């Protein structure tokens, strides 16, 4: 059937949208990428992937898990070979992997956690030995922290590393059922090494959780070493091609120099050297959280691209009051309700882009400081990564799901690309810190600041609220600032009062205030996001870009203000709402341009609905007809099943 | 490893929870079931399923789609055989199918849509011929309404049924690409018949959409009949074992008596008889929507059962300020934040139970009326099914997902049962009416009532708001009623004003008010739910049940009030919040009892985390170790893949 339609043409509805865009889309792409050179580099990486049939092939929907996993190993390994053949720089190789878009132990753990841990948590000697092995894939590693019984409470891990002075070795053990390592990506089938986190015990004294480099499989036959029980934990939501695994260690011995020794170490005689800061050993976590914040925008932008392009070509219903004629039907993006669902998400994808930049900048500043033993940024960086990780991942996961629902029935089809996008993203809400706990960490930072009168001193909360000017970004940002400050002061007061009411038991009062504390963190983080977004808008030089971005930023801020309107004082809610509706109307015609600017190639989106050409139905029909169940074999298989199981029912005695 | 643990014991943490419950759990089960006899009947059906290895076997996680589908056909067919052998009544057979818990074309379409359509939309003669064939599975049917280009706009369907007076036949055609039927469950591979919805054309005049019984495959070889192109649309989010399909009809002829003729018909000479009411032909849709509202509670209750039981046995962190000892760690259900996430969802599952009862009662009353040509309940029933379908499905889908996230990392594992629960539920948000459109249908009803001064006349909105008494259900319900009325009046005023502002173009004004109209519908529906729930609580006779249900109902109402606090007037938000926190504390100890009362057998929940015995870790370890990738074959397969794809990387020239 597919030959009936020419799928190389752009759907006229989408072509029309593109004509109406008010700004230069390529310039917006450059702005997002950080300069035209970066855009070009991305383009080159994208072309390498597109040109290679294996790299491009992500059709794993019909495979069993093991086939799927092997298929991804094949693709990533090939990408690495190609990268080395082309002599790509590490940054170029990273770009290439982005377009390969593989979810496997390679990306989920080896490259994003194992290698960075070796880079950041080792002393010079260790780094020199181990890092090249990992970066050249001579060893494959995983990051074995979480246990079946302990995730969030890292300090409560049960795995034990006992120092044996005689042999100068650590003896690593999983002493209980709940101490079995559970979840590390790439552990189940891929890794031959692991960084294992365990309680360090020297001469019967516990020195807390430390990391150890442990070989778990031999490099030749890839079989578990003695004392190692390892396997795959089974199917999950998303990550079908990642072998999240379990690991039980029974008296596994490793040499003394395999404890990660950048910040703390053990001498041959068992003398322990503690780190300069208690939290510094968790550097990998902050690194990963920073990247999670940085990547949120990219994922949400994919969902929004698919949903907005599809909404521009999906026509349904003529305008109210017009006759029921197919040619009179209008794109669903013309509907106010659809705009109200999608355009704020589009604005959020832009907001998170700049928040990601801010977070990455803060992280890099912290790292520079640490090199000079300056840890002054650590508390802020810790609070910001924790809180922003929570807000951005929650919003992105929910946003992708909303994009999916905005595509109606077709959003459920894997041909839309959206179910997979959601499944591959949503674990971000949980790993590297469950979101609610992270918000409480941010709350700890805020309360401390309030207690020392150092929380947002620039905001004068004693003045009564200025009237909100919905057309002015500064005025809107100030409202958010004021809300954040008042909420913090009020929550801190409540905490104090509760402490007094409970016999000065601060800890108990804290535990009975966590719902309020989480709310307070959200208020603060929403301010941070609005502030960063509006600052970024101010810095834009091109008028056309600046104008549309100013609208996007106000849309983002007012939309969220409306949702929590009970929390802002001095607010005329009707004014906010009518301003919102006005912004929807104004941004409507730029919607397709704003998603085009994200510049995702079709092969990355993998969505019949979200393709650049807008010919959703052609591609759906084409792909559905080709799939396995409709081949001769597939059809025969099902007809045999029918004849074996269903047909005998025709002989049932009627009961009617 | 599994033999190390005795999995027949109940986890002491869960046993302790059960001792602390304030009410009689069995009596609560009977209340929910509608009497002890109903509980017993459910028990019998459950035992039949549990006793049969095939019926109980839902381990389809490792299968390919076609195997999965065939496996489900086998299970359902076997259940039907068993039902007929035991001579079960239709109601008992229905219960049995509930416990079989299969998602296949049988349940998704044949039994829930095809057969009911034959029951309700046919004339006596047709019913006599077709209904027994369907109920005895001699034919397998689907409900072919949605097309690739038309879902929500049913009146815009493009399939055409042209009456041919000569032969007294209808000629059915799919004239365009977008007219291809797309999505009907069971169509792809299972069905040999379909009710096809098409524009009825007689002598070149279009009489609108009607239903037609069309045979699509022969009963012997199960191959498509001439003119029929049919197949499966491919993998989707959830419903892996349902063969949602596509159907293209080219000049397929059916006899005149295969147009569904209960409400409208065509005489031999082409004379058309129209129905007594325009919407009556959509009876199947209202039937299905009613059932969706009725079933929401059951699905949410499953999610809540899993998350609450797991939260009662998952310990993490000692109380703040206590030393880091494993035995000091407390269940995460003790955390206020966890209670705040889960207990309102528990309350919602109870709320929706009574809303389901209300909806079913209203539907049945309407049906009784229709039999006597009394259609007076139709507008209310239509508005209520539409709106409540939207609210209950959205809340349930989001709620299941929240339950999943409340289980931390382990919620992502399919062993938790939660990813599948979500995937099998969430399509309810879209099928049988996209939720936003449904809320606009409810809005239409409300605005009409307001315009004729008949909207909630019992509420005197001119009086100033009474002070909210957070301890009193009536006072809370009144706040919801007042909010609903004020919102409706205000929205209607806004609509009038906008109409005047746009040259009296009411339709345009409506389209520019849809965001507000949707909000207004939600206000009204939230009132309906709170009202129904509080009425149900009042009718409870047993003191212990009534006491806990009163708390649950207040929790539900105050939680939602807090979330939308900007919308209620006369509200002291701090009072609402502290009352909420008090309710969380009081309901904490009844949480496990309240989920036990739902009385789900373990084999239905299919969750290692949510089992009645509370031994989550044992079951997870046990099941993970058994799974395919950890068998000898699975392991060899992956080691070969490693050696083929990953090992060659060890020879890479280093670039470092």
CSV table of C-alpha atoms in Angstrom, one decimal, chain A residues 287-646:
chain,number,residue,atom,x,y,z
A,287,UNK,CA,28.5,14.6,38.5
A,288,UNK,CA,25.7,12.3,37.3
A,289,UNK,CA,22.9,14.5,38.8
A,290,UNK,CA,24.4,17.5,37.0
A,291,UNK,CA,24.2,15.6,33.8
A,292,UNK,CA,20.7,14.6,34.5
A,293,UNK,CA,19.6,18.2,34.9
A,294,UNK,CA,21.6,19.1,31.8
A,295,UNK,CA,19.9,16.4,29.7
A,296,UNK,CA,16.3,17.0,30.8
A,297,UNK,CA,15.6,19.6,28.2
A,298,UNK,CA,16.7,17.4,25.4
A,299,UNK,CA,14.3,14.6,26.3
A,300,UNK,CA,11.3,16.9,26.9
A,301,UNK,CA,12.1,18.7,23.6
A,302,UNK,CA,11.9,15.4,21.8
A,303,UNK,CA,8.4,14.7,23.2
A,304,UNK,CA,7.3,18.2,22.4
A,305,UNK,CA,8.7,18.1,18.9
A,306,UNK,CA,6.7,14.9,18.1
A,307,UNK,CA,3.5,16.2,19.7
A,308,UNK,CA,3.6,19.7,18.2
A,309,UNK,CA,4.4,18.5,14.6
A,310,UNK,CA,1.7,15.9,14.8
A,311,UNK,CA,-0.8,18.4,16.3
A,312,UNK,CA,-0.1,20.6,13.3
A,313,UNK,CA,-1.0,18.0,10.8
A,314,UNK,CA,-3.7,16.1,12.7
A,315,UNK,CA,-7.0,17.7,11.7
A,316,UNK,CA,-10.1,16.9,13.6
A,317,UNK,CA,-13.5,18.6,13.7
A,318,UNK,CA,-14.4,21.6,11.6
A,319,UNK,CA,-14.6,24.9,13.5
A,320,UNK,CA,-17.6,24.8,15.9
A,321,UNK,CA,-20.7,25.6,13.9
A,322,UNK,CA,-19.3,24.7,10.5
A,323,UNK,CA,-20.5,21.7,8.4
A,324,UNK,CA,-19.0,18.3,8.9
A,325,UNK,CA,-16.7,18.2,5.9
A,326,UNK,CA,-13.3,16.5,6.0
A,327,UNK,CA,-11.6,19.4,4.1
A,328,UNK,CA,-12.9,21.9,6.7
A,329,UNK,CA,-11.4,20.2,9.7
A,330,UNK,CA,-8.7,22.1,11.4
A,331,UNK,CA,-5.3,21.1,13.0
A,332,UNK,CA,-5.8,20.2,16.7
A,333,UNK,CA,-3.0,22.7,17.5
A,334,UNK,CA,-5.6,25.4,16.7
A,335,UNK,CA,-7.6,24.3,19.8
A,336,UNK,CA,-7.0,26.4,22.9
A,337,UNK,CA,-7.0,23.3,25.1
A,338,UNK,CA,-4.3,21.6,23.0
A,339,UNK,CA,-2.2,24.8,23.1
A,340,UNK,CA,-2.7,25.0,26.8
A,341,UNK,CA,-1.3,21.4,27.1
A,342,UNK,CA,1.6,21.7,24.7
A,343,UNK,CA,2.9,25.3,24.6
A,344,UNK,CA,3.8,25.4,28.3
A,345,UNK,CA,5.7,22.2,27.8
A,346,UNK,CA,7.5,23.7,24.9
A,347,UNK,CA,8.4,26.7,27.1
A,348,UNK,CA,9.5,24.3,29.8
A,349,UNK,CA,11.9,22.5,27.4
A,350,UNK,CA,13.5,25.9,26.7
A,351,UNK,CA,13.5,26.8,30.4
A,352,UNK,CA,15.3,23.6,31.2
A,353,UNK,CA,17.9,24.2,28.5
A,354,UNK,CA,19.1,27.3,30.3
A,355,UNK,CA,18.8,25.7,33.7
A,356,UNK,CA,21.0,22.9,32.4
A,357,UNK,CA,23.6,25.5,31.3
A,358,UNK,CA,23.4,27.1,34.8
A,359,UNK,CA,23.8,23.8,36.6
A,360,UNK,CA,26.8,22.7,34.4
A,361,UNK,CA,28.4,26.0,35.0
A,362,UNK,CA,28.0,25.8,38.7
A,363,UNK,CA,29.4,22.2,38.7
A,364,UNK,CA,32.4,23.2,36.7
A,365,UNK,CA,33.1,26.2,39.1
A,366,UNK,CA,32.9,23.8,42.0
A,367,UNK,CA,35.3,21.4,40.4
A,368,UNK,CA,37.8,24.3,39.8
A,369,UNK,CA,37.4,25.3,43.4
A,370,UNK,CA,38.0,21.7,44.7
A,371,UNK,CA,41.3,21.6,42.8
A,372,UNK,CA,42.4,24.5,45.0
A,373,UNK,CA,40.8,23.0,48.1
A,374,UNK,CA,38.0,25.6,48.0
A,375,UNK,CA,34.8,23.9,49.0
A,376,UNK,CA,32.7,27.0,49.5
A,377,UNK,CA,30.4,26.2,46.6
A,378,UNK,CA,29.7,22.7,47.8
A,379,UNK,CA,26.6,23.3,49.8
A,380,UNK,CA,24.9,25.4,47.1
A,381,UNK,CA,26.0,23.0,44.3
A,382,UNK,CA,24.8,20.1,46.4
A,383,UNK,CA,21.4,21.7,47.1
A,384,UNK,CA,20.9,22.9,43.6
A,385,UNK,CA,21.8,19.6,41.8
A,386,UNK,CA,19.6,17.7,44.2
A,387,UNK,CA,16.6,20.0,43.9
A,388,UNK,CA,16.9,20.7,40.2
A,389,UNK,CA,17.4,17.1,39.5
A,390,UNK,CA,14.1,16.4,41.2
A,391,UNK,CA,12.1,19.2,39.5
A,392,UNK,CA,13.5,18.8,36.0
A,393,UNK,CA,13.1,15.0,35.9
A,394,UNK,CA,9.6,15.0,37.4
A,395,UNK,CA,8.4,17.7,35.0
A,396,UNK,CA,10.1,16.1,32.0
A,397,UNK,CA,8.7,12.6,32.7
A,398,UNK,CA,5.2,13.9,33.2
A,399,UNK,CA,5.6,16.2,30.2
A,400,UNK,CA,6.6,13.4,27.9
A,401,UNK,CA,3.6,11.5,29.1
A,402,UNK,CA,1.4,14.5,28.5
A,403,UNK,CA,2.8,14.9,25.0
A,404,UNK,CA,2.0,11.3,24.4
A,405,UNK,CA,-1.6,11.8,25.5
A,406,UNK,CA,-1.8,14.9,23.3
A,407,UNK,CA,-1.3,12.6,20.3
A,408,UNK,CA,-4.5,10.8,21.1
A,409,UNK,CA,-4.8,7.1,20.2
A,410,UNK,CA,-1.7,7.2,18.0
A,411,UNK,CA,0.4,8.3,20.9
A,412,UNK,CA,0.1,4.7,22.3
A,413,UNK,CA,1.6,3.2,19.3
A,414,UNK,CA,5.3,2.5,19.4
A,415,UNK,CA,5.3,4.0,16.0
A,416,UNK,CA,4.9,7.4,17.7
A,417,UNK,CA,8.2,6.9,19.5
A,418,UNK,CA,6.6,8.3,22.7
A,419,UNK,CA,6.1,5.2,24.8
A,420,UNK,CA,9.8,4.4,24.5
A,421,UNK,CA,10.8,8.0,25.1
A,422,UNK,CA,8.9,8.0,28.4
A,423,UNK,CA,10.1,4.6,29.5
A,424,UNK,CA,13.7,5.4,28.8
A,425,UNK,CA,13.4,8.8,30.6
A,426,UNK,CA,11.3,8.1,33.7
A,427,UNK,CA,13.9,6.2,35.7
A,428,UNK,CA,15.7,9.6,36.0
A,429,UNK,CA,13.0,10.4,38.6
A,430,UNK,CA,14.3,7.6,40.9
A,431,UNK,CA,17.9,6.8,40.2
A,432,UNK,CA,20.7,9.0,41.7
A,433,UNK,CA,18.4,10.0,44.4
A,434,UNK,CA,14.6,9.6,44.8
A,435,UNK,CA,13.1,13.0,44.1
A,436,UNK,CA,11.2,13.6,47.3
A,437,UNK,CA,14.4,12.9,49.3
A,438,UNK,CA,16.3,15.2,47.1
A,439,UNK,CA,13.9,18.0,47.7
A,440,UNK,CA,14.4,17.5,51.4
A,441,UNK,CA,18.1,17.9,50.9
A,442,UNK,CA,17.5,21.2,49.2
A,443,UNK,CA,15.2,22.1,52.2
A,444,UNK,CA,18.0,21.4,54.6
A,445,UNK,CA,20.1,24.0,52.7
A,446,UNK,CA,17.3,26.6,52.7
A,447,UNK,CA,16.5,26.2,56.4
A,448,UNK,CA,20.2,26.6,57.4
A,449,UNK,CA,20.4,29.8,55.3
A,450,UNK,CA,17.2,31.1,56.9
A,451,UNK,CA,18.4,30.3,60.4
A,452,UNK,CA,21.6,32.4,59.7
A,453,UNK,CA,19.6,35.2,58.0
A,454,UNK,CA,21.4,34.5,54.7
A,455,UNK,CA,18.5,33.3,52.6
A,456,UNK,CA,17.8,35.6,49.6
A,457,UNK,CA,18.8,38.8,51.4
A,458,UNK,CA,18.2,40.7,48.2
A,459,UNK,CA,14.4,40.2,48.6
A,460,UNK,CA,12.8,42.6,51.0
A,461,UNK,CA,9.8,40.6,52.1
A,462,UNK,CA,8.7,43.2,54.6
A,463,UNK,CA,7.6,45.6,51.9
A,464,UNK,CA,4.1,44.8,50.7
A,465,UNK,CA,3.9,43.0,47.4
A,466,UNK,CA,4.3,45.1,44.3
A,467,UNK,CA,1.5,44.8,41.8
A,468,UNK,CA,2.3,42.0,39.3
A,469,UNK,CA,2.9,43.3,35.8
A,470,UNK,CA,2.2,40.2,33.7
A,471,UNK,CA,4.0,41.7,30.7
A,472,UNK,CA,7.3,42.2,32.5
A,473,UNK,CA,9.8,39.4,33.1
A,474,UNK,CA,11.4,41.2,36.0
A,475,UNK,CA,8.1,41.8,37.8
A,476,UNK,CA,7.2,38.1,37.3
A,477,UNK,CA,10.6,36.9,38.5
A,478,UNK,CA,10.2,39.2,41.6
A,479,UNK,CA,6.9,37.5,42.4
A,480,UNK,CA,8.6,34.2,42.4
A,481,UNK,CA,11.4,35.5,44.5
A,482,UNK,CA,9.0,36.9,47.1
A,483,UNK,CA,7.0,33.7,47.2
A,484,UNK,CA,10.2,31.7,47.7
A,485,UNK,CA,11.4,33.9,50.5
A,486,UNK,CA,8.0,34.1,52.3
A,487,UNK,CA,7.5,30.4,52.0
A,488,UNK,CA,11.0,29.7,53.5
A,489,UNK,CA,10.4,32.1,56.4
A,490,UNK,CA,7.0,30.7,57.1
A,491,UNK,CA,8.2,27.1,57.0
A,492,UNK,CA,11.2,27.8,59.2
A,493,UNK,CA,8.9,29.5,61.7
A,494,UNK,CA,6.5,26.5,61.6
A,495,UNK,CA,9.5,24.2,62.2
A,496,UNK,CA,10.6,26.3,65.2
A,497,UNK,CA,7.2,26.3,66.7
A,498,UNK,CA,6.8,22.6,66.2
A,499,UNK,CA,10.2,22.0,67.8
A,500,UNK,CA,9.0,23.9,70.9
A,501,UNK,CA,5.8,22.0,70.9
A,502,UNK,CA,7.6,18.7,70.9
A,503,UNK,CA,9.9,19.2,73.9
A,504,UNK,CA,12.6,20.8,71.7
A,505,UNK,CA,13.0,17.7,69.6
A,506,UNK,CA,14.1,19.3,66.4
A,507,UNK,CA,14.5,16.0,64.6
A,508,UNK,CA,11.0,15.0,65.3
A,509,UNK,CA,9.7,18.4,64.4
A,510,UNK,CA,11.6,18.1,61.1
A,511,UNK,CA,10.0,14.7,60.3
A,512,UNK,CA,6.6,16.1,61.0
A,513,UNK,CA,7.2,19.0,58.7
A,514,UNK,CA,8.5,17.3,55.6
A,515,UNK,CA,5.4,17.9,53.5
A,516,UNK,CA,5.8,21.6,54.1
A,517,UNK,CA,9.6,21.5,53.6
A,518,UNK,CA,9.2,19.8,50.2
A,519,UNK,CA,6.7,22.5,49.2
A,520,UNK,CA,9.1,25.2,50.3
A,521,UNK,CA,11.9,23.6,48.2
A,522,UNK,CA,9.7,23.7,45.2
A,523,UNK,CA,9.0,27.4,45.6
A,524,UNK,CA,12.7,28.1,45.8
A,525,UNK,CA,13.6,26.0,42.8
A,526,UNK,CA,10.8,27.4,40.7
A,527,UNK,CA,12.3,30.8,41.4
A,528,UNK,CA,15.7,29.6,40.4
A,529,UNK,CA,14.4,28.3,37.1
A,530,UNK,CA,12.4,31.4,36.3
A,531,UNK,CA,15.3,33.6,37.2
A,532,UNK,CA,17.8,31.6,35.1
A,533,UNK,CA,15.4,31.5,32.1
A,534,UNK,CA,14.7,35.3,32.3
A,535,UNK,CA,18.4,36.1,32.7
A,536,UNK,CA,19.2,34.0,29.6
A,537,UNK,CA,16.5,35.8,27.6
A,538,UNK,CA,18.0,39.2,28.6
A,539,UNK,CA,21.3,38.2,27.1
A,540,UNK,CA,19.9,37.3,23.7
A,541,UNK,CA,21.1,39.8,21.1
A,542,UNK,CA,19.0,39.0,18.0
A,543,UNK,CA,15.7,40.8,18.2
A,544,UNK,CA,13.6,38.2,16.6
A,545,UNK,CA,14.8,35.4,18.9
A,546,UNK,CA,14.6,37.7,22.0
A,547,UNK,CA,11.0,38.6,21.3
A,548,UNK,CA,9.7,35.0,21.0
A,549,UNK,CA,11.9,33.9,23.9
A,550,UNK,CA,10.5,36.6,26.1
A,551,UNK,CA,7.0,35.3,25.4
A,552,UNK,CA,8.1,31.7,26.1
A,553,UNK,CA,9.6,32.7,29.4
A,554,UNK,CA,6.5,34.6,30.5
A,555,UNK,CA,4.3,31.6,29.4
A,556,UNK,CA,6.4,29.3,31.5
A,557,UNK,CA,6.3,31.5,34.5
A,558,UNK,CA,2.6,32.5,34.3
A,559,UNK,CA,1.5,29.0,33.6
A,560,UNK,CA,3.1,27.7,36.8
A,561,UNK,CA,1.9,30.7,38.7
A,562,UNK,CA,-1.7,29.9,37.7
A,563,UNK,CA,-1.3,26.3,38.8
A,564,UNK,CA,-0.2,27.4,42.3
A,565,UNK,CA,-2.2,30.6,42.4
A,566,UNK,CA,-3.1,30.2,46.1
A,567,UNK,CA,0.6,30.6,46.9
A,568,UNK,CA,1.3,34.0,45.4
A,569,UNK,CA,0.1,37.1,47.1
A,570,UNK,CA,-0.9,40.3,45.3
A,571,UNK,CA,-2.1,38.2,42.3
A,572,UNK,CA,-5.1,39.0,40.1
A,573,UNK,CA,-5.7,35.5,38.9
A,574,UNK,CA,-8.1,36.6,36.1
A,575,UNK,CA,-5.4,38.8,34.7
A,576,UNK,CA,-2.8,36.0,34.8
A,577,UNK,CA,-5.2,33.7,33.0
A,578,UNK,CA,-6.2,36.1,30.3
A,579,UNK,CA,-2.5,37.0,29.8
A,580,UNK,CA,-1.8,33.3,29.5
A,581,UNK,CA,-4.5,32.8,26.9
A,582,UNK,CA,-3.1,35.7,25.0
A,583,UNK,CA,0.4,34.2,25.0
A,584,UNK,CA,-0.9,30.9,23.7
A,585,UNK,CA,-2.5,32.7,20.8
A,586,UNK,CA,0.7,34.7,20.0
A,587,UNK,CA,3.0,31.7,20.3
A,588,UNK,CA,0.8,29.4,18.3
A,589,UNK,CA,2.3,30.4,15.0
A,590,UNK,CA,5.8,30.0,16.2
A,591,UNK,CA,5.3,26.5,17.7
A,592,UNK,CA,6.5,24.5,14.8
A,593,UNK,CA,9.5,26.8,14.3
A,594,UNK,CA,10.4,26.5,18.0
A,595,UNK,CA,10.5,22.7,17.8
A,596,UNK,CA,12.3,22.7,14.5
A,597,UNK,CA,15.0,24.7,16.2
A,598,UNK,CA,15.8,21.7,18.4
A,599,UNK,CA,17.0,20.2,15.2
A,600,UNK,CA,16.4,16.5,15.9
A,601,UNK,CA,17.0,14.2,12.9
A,602,UNK,CA,14.1,11.8,12.2
A,603,UNK,CA,16.2,8.8,12.9
A,604,UNK,CA,16.8,10.0,16.5
A,605,UNK,CA,13.1,10.7,17.2
A,606,UNK,CA,12.0,7.4,15.6
A,607,UNK,CA,8.5,8.7,15.4
A,608,UNK,CA,6.1,8.4,12.5
A,609,UNK,CA,4.1,11.2,14.1
A,610,UNK,CA,6.9,13.6,14.6
A,611,UNK,CA,8.7,13.4,11.3
A,612,UNK,CA,10.0,16.5,9.7
A,613,UNK,CA,7.9,15.8,6.6
A,614,UNK,CA,4.7,15.6,8.6
A,615,UNK,CA,3.4,12.6,6.6
A,616,UNK,CA,2.4,10.7,9.7
A,617,UNK,CA,-0.3,8.5,8.3
A,618,UNK,CA,1.9,7.3,5.4
A,619,UNK,CA,4.7,6.3,7.6
A,620,UNK,CA,2.4,4.6,10.1
A,621,UNK,CA,0.7,2.5,7.4
A,622,UNK,CA,4.0,1.7,5.8
A,623,UNK,CA,5.6,0.6,9.0
A,624,UNK,CA,2.6,-1.3,10.4
A,625,UNK,CA,2.2,-3.3,7.3
A,626,UNK,CA,5.8,-4.4,7.2
A,627,UNK,CA,5.9,-5.7,10.8
A,628,UNK,CA,6.3,-9.3,11.8
A,629,UNK,CA,2.7,-10.2,12.6
A,630,UNK,CA,1.7,-9.3,9.0
A,631,UNK,CA,4.3,-11.3,7.2
A,632,UNK,CA,3.4,-14.7,5.8
A,633,UNK,CA,5.0,-16.5,8.8
A,634,UNK,CA,3.4,-14.2,11.4
A,635,UNK,CA,0.0,-14.6,9.9
A,636,UNK,CA,0.3,-18.4,9.7
A,637,UNK,CA,1.5,-18.5,13.3
A,638,UNK,CA,-1.6,-16.7,14.4
A,639,UNK,CA,-4.0,-18.7,12.2
A,640,UNK,CA,-2.6,-21.9,13.7
A,641,UNK,CA,-3.1,-20.4,17.2
A,642,UNK,CA,-6.7,-19.5,16.2
A,643,UNK,CA,-7.3,-23.0,15.0
A,644,UNK,CA,-5.8,-24.6,18.1
A,645,UNK,CA,-7.4,-22.5,20.8
A,646,UNK,CA,-10.3,-20.4,19.5
